[in-house]
Amino acid sequence: MANPQHPSGEDSLIARYFKPLATDPGAFGLVDDAAILKSSGEDIVVTTDAVVEGVHYLADDPPDTIARKALRVNLSDLAAKGATPAGFVLTLALRTKDDGWLKPFADALGEDARSFACPLLGGDTVSTPGPQMISITAFGRVQSGRMVGRTGAMAGDRIIVTGTIGDAALGLDVLKGGAAAKALASDPAARDILVARYRIPQPRNVLAQAVRDYASAAMDVSDGLAGDLAKLCAASGVSATIDTVSVPLSAPTAGLVARGAVGIEALLSGGDDYELLCTLPEARCADLIAAGRAAGVAVTAIGTIVPGNEAPRFLDGAGGELVLKRLSYSHF
Amino acid sequence: MANPQHPSGEDSLIARYFKPLATDPGAFGLVDDAAILKSSGEDIVVTTDAVVEGVHYLADDPPDTIARKALRVNLSDLAAKGATPAGFVLTLALRTKDDGWLKPFADALGEDARSFACPLLGGDTVSTPGPQMISITAFGRVQSGRMVGRTGAMAGDRIIVTGTIGDAALGLDVLKGGAAAKALASDPAARDILVARYRIPQPRNVLAQAVRDYASAAMDVSDGLAGDLAKLCAASGVSATIDTVSVPLSAPTAGLVARGAVGIEALLSGGDDYELLCTLPEARCADLIAAGRAAGVAVTAIGTIVPGNEAPRFLDGAGGELVLKRLSYSHF
């Protein structure tokens, strides 16, 4: 909404920081109230996720990481659905028009928009007296009828996750000065790795086509592996058995577990992983693992879908069952 | 995200209040992280608008009117673009999970979704320690290439608005106990009319096809007629002359102006009208006015597009020019 004649505060803010991101012709350079998403008969996949200061990110997180996280949590949903990013709209609720915050925010958002080929199409900037909030609605394209849902998991399917689990929860714990911070007091490199995993998720859009080609059901792990798997199982009308020692851990996280500084339960129910959780027939597993190898993303089989409607069971190395006190993070 | 096995707070909230609104098959009953918007080659029009407690609505506004306003400000954008509503996604940032607030909110949202044929496709519910906020991204469909933009106004085009201008700004003034409240101390019916115009906009979706068929440029009036017209003119590279006495006023508003209780400038720069502002060739005016008559919506010609790039001029009844101290509402 750039208006050279009578620039209001909101208009000049949008023109200065966000117009450069609106590279798609459907964004009309942000001079209109609406954008156009072209379609030639594919399905448009729509996902929306908001992050709130003090809830989903910390007030003193760097603005560039806040921007990347806000977009990437949505990109992660598109990846899990097998969709190719097509663009996004942004609602930004700001307390103040602080150039020192907005410039790195917009620059980083623009970098991610380019590198994930997901251009800014439009948005709304509003003032708030409360915590800042960023709400993004992202769009993807998928061949008609080919979106990967949560309901297709079948008994016998293998369960895979990408990357490593639990790092982000430990990164938040480091930032909050919790047990992980104390245990890593003399290991700044490990702290940095975990904090980066919390602040800047790595959505697995590079595997979207493999998800579409091979997965029977998929979602991203955002609220904790245990709780998210329970949701996928419930939607599919199945249960699951997880071989807990197979759950992939990063080196810093595995070190903390080995030293007894954190328990595996906290990793399984921690949030903010933004890894893919897929089910697929055993016969397709090698293909998905190969696709991961080609893309440089670890793909690890962690268990099996079984009949039933109980909560998924997490078995320890001796075949005993872990009892999880909570399955996932909930804001209420 | 209903999960009968392990309902988290957020999941049960969504299942209870919002699943009944997710009537479109593309919403998957809100059990997935993503929705599907089907397309058969039309353009998808995307618009996003957020409302913040204490900024766009008052903390003690009834929850049903807040819900309607949050959706309708987006429907108004779709109408102005000539698009047919297709659905919306909702981000709801809540301080508490208060059933007494959520039930009427969700019920009213569902009623509007049905009556405007704009179903809930998905959303995100987050907690906030600050003011509540509702961000909606709405989708419309329009034949490829037929979205009505802001850039097509031509010198000689007539300028029309729907409905009446200034009521909502006065309604807010009534709620805040301002000059309008004092002037209408003994006229509760007039106060109610103005307050309702502030709380529950009447988006003109019934005229979307006429906008598409006849308008050279269009937008909705949300931040004040004067400022919004200036934006449209700037986008089109033209100026405008407005015959201020032609600007349509409701009976309560006209009464306040006649008594000198409010000035016309406050009405022209007040926000929240959510009426359509269109430009169109003189030869199409009768068609648009007839379409308005058929739909029961007043359509009034208020001026003419002229060459130039100055701010639009507002002429009084004697041909003099009003000098507006501000053109529109800005949050910064």
mmCIF file of N, CA and C in Angstrom, chain B residues 3 11 15 31 39 47-48 62 70 84 99 154 180 213 228-229 240 275 277 286 296-297 305:
data_model
loop_
_atom_site.group_PDB
_atom_site.id
_atom_site.type_symbol
_atom_site.label_atom_id
_atom_site.label_comp_id
_atom_site.label_asym_id
_atom_site.label_seq_id
_atom_site.Cartn_x
_atom_site.Cartn_y
_atom_site.Cartn_z
ATOM 1 N N ASN B 3 -8.463 -35.029 18.859
ATOM 2 C CA ASN B 3 -7.764 -36.273 19.162
ATOM 3 C C ASN B 3 -8.430 -36.920 20.363
ATOM 4 N N ASP B 11 -6.625 -28.881 21.309
ATOM 5 C CA ASP B 11 -7.376 -29.789 20.462
ATOM 6 C C ASP B 11 -8.849 -29.841 20.845
ATOM 7 N N ALA B 15 -11.996 -28.834 18.549
ATOM 8 C CA ALA B 15 -13.037 -29.812 18.248
ATOM 9 C C ALA B 15 -14.405 -29.285 18.666
ATOM 10 N N VAL B 31 -8.775 -32.022 11.143
ATOM 11 C CA VAL B 31 -7.866 -33.030 11.723
ATOM 12 C C VAL B 31 -6.479 -32.966 11.105
ATOM 13 N N SER B 39 -9.314 -25.791 -7.119
ATOM 14 C CA SER B 39 -9.347 -24.765 -8.150
ATOM 15 C C SER B 39 -9.472 -25.451 -9.489
ATOM 16 N N THR B 47 -6.778 -12.419 0.683
ATOM 17 C CA THR B 47 -6.710 -11.172 1.438
ATOM 18 C C THR B 47 -6.573 -11.505 2.916
ATOM 19 N N THR B 48 -5.889 -10.670 3.651
ATOM 20 C CA THR B 48 -5.691 -10.963 5.063
ATOM 21 C C THR B 48 -5.840 -9.689 5.870
ATOM 22 N N PRO B 62 -19.283 -7.268 22.304
ATOM 23 C CA PRO B 62 -19.788 -8.646 22.428
ATOM 24 C C PRO B 62 -18.998 -9.591 21.506
ATOM 25 N N ALA B 70 -14.407 -9.586 12.351
ATOM 26 C CA ALA B 70 -13.135 -10.171 11.898
ATOM 27 C C ALA B 70 -13.283 -10.824 10.528
ATOM 28 N N THR B 84 -15.732 -14.141 -5.584
ATOM 29 C CA THR B 84 -16.732 -14.921 -4.859
ATOM 30 C C THR B 84 -16.054 -15.628 -3.688
ATOM 31 N N ASP B 99 -15.129 -20.333 27.857
ATOM 32 C CA ASP B 99 -16.262 -20.851 27.087
ATOM 33 C C ASP B 99 -17.338 -19.798 26.873
ATOM 34 N N MET B 154 -9.524 5.790 -14.688
ATOM 35 C CA MET B 154 -9.158 6.650 -15.819
ATOM 36 C C MET B 154 -9.812 8.012 -15.657
ATOM 37 N N ALA B 180 -20.319 12.566 19.682
ATOM 38 C CA ALA B 180 -21.533 11.944 19.144
ATOM 39 C C ALA B 180 -22.391 11.382 20.279
ATOM 40 N N ASP B 213 -18.108 -6.652 -13.354
ATOM 41 C CA ASP B 213 -18.617 -6.342 -14.689
ATOM 42 C C ASP B 213 -18.421 -4.876 -15.079
ATOM 43 N N ASP B 228 -8.466 6.451 1.555
ATOM 44 C CA ASP B 228 -8.545 5.300 0.660
ATOM 45 C C ASP B 228 -8.668 5.748 -0.801
ATOM 46 N N LEU B 229 -9.428 6.808 -1.042
ATOM 47 C CA LEU B 229 -9.509 7.342 -2.395
ATOM 48 C C LEU B 229 -8.134 7.842 -2.855
ATOM 49 N N ALA B 240 -8.731 13.182 -8.314
ATOM 50 C CA ALA B 240 -10.190 13.081 -8.257
ATOM 51 C C ALA B 240 -10.776 14.354 -7.683
ATOM 52 N N GLU B 275 -17.460 -0.011 3.059
ATOM 53 C CA GLU B 275 -18.285 0.156 1.861
ATOM 54 C C GLU B 275 -17.372 0.044 0.642
ATOM 55 N N LEU B 277 -15.751 1.369 -2.811
ATOM 56 C CA LEU B 277 -15.372 2.572 -3.545
ATOM 57 C C LEU B 277 -14.961 2.101 -4.937
ATOM 58 N N ALA B 286 -25.241 3.743 -14.633
ATOM 59 C CA ALA B 286 -26.645 3.351 -14.469
ATOM 60 C C ALA B 286 -26.745 1.857 -14.183
ATOM 61 N N GLY B 296 -30.629 -4.130 -3.057
ATOM 62 C CA GLY B 296 -30.997 -3.411 -1.844
ATOM 63 C C GLY B 296 -29.850 -2.646 -1.216
ATOM 64 N N VAL B 297 -28.870 -2.261 -2.026
ATOM 65 C CA VAL B 297 -27.718 -1.512 -1.523
ATOM 66 C C VAL B 297 -27.652 -0.175 -2.254
ATOM 67 N N ILE B 305 -13.044 11.119 -11.558
ATOM 68 C CA ILE B 305 -11.587 10.997 -11.686
ATOM 69 C C ILE B 305 -11.091 12.056 -12.670
#
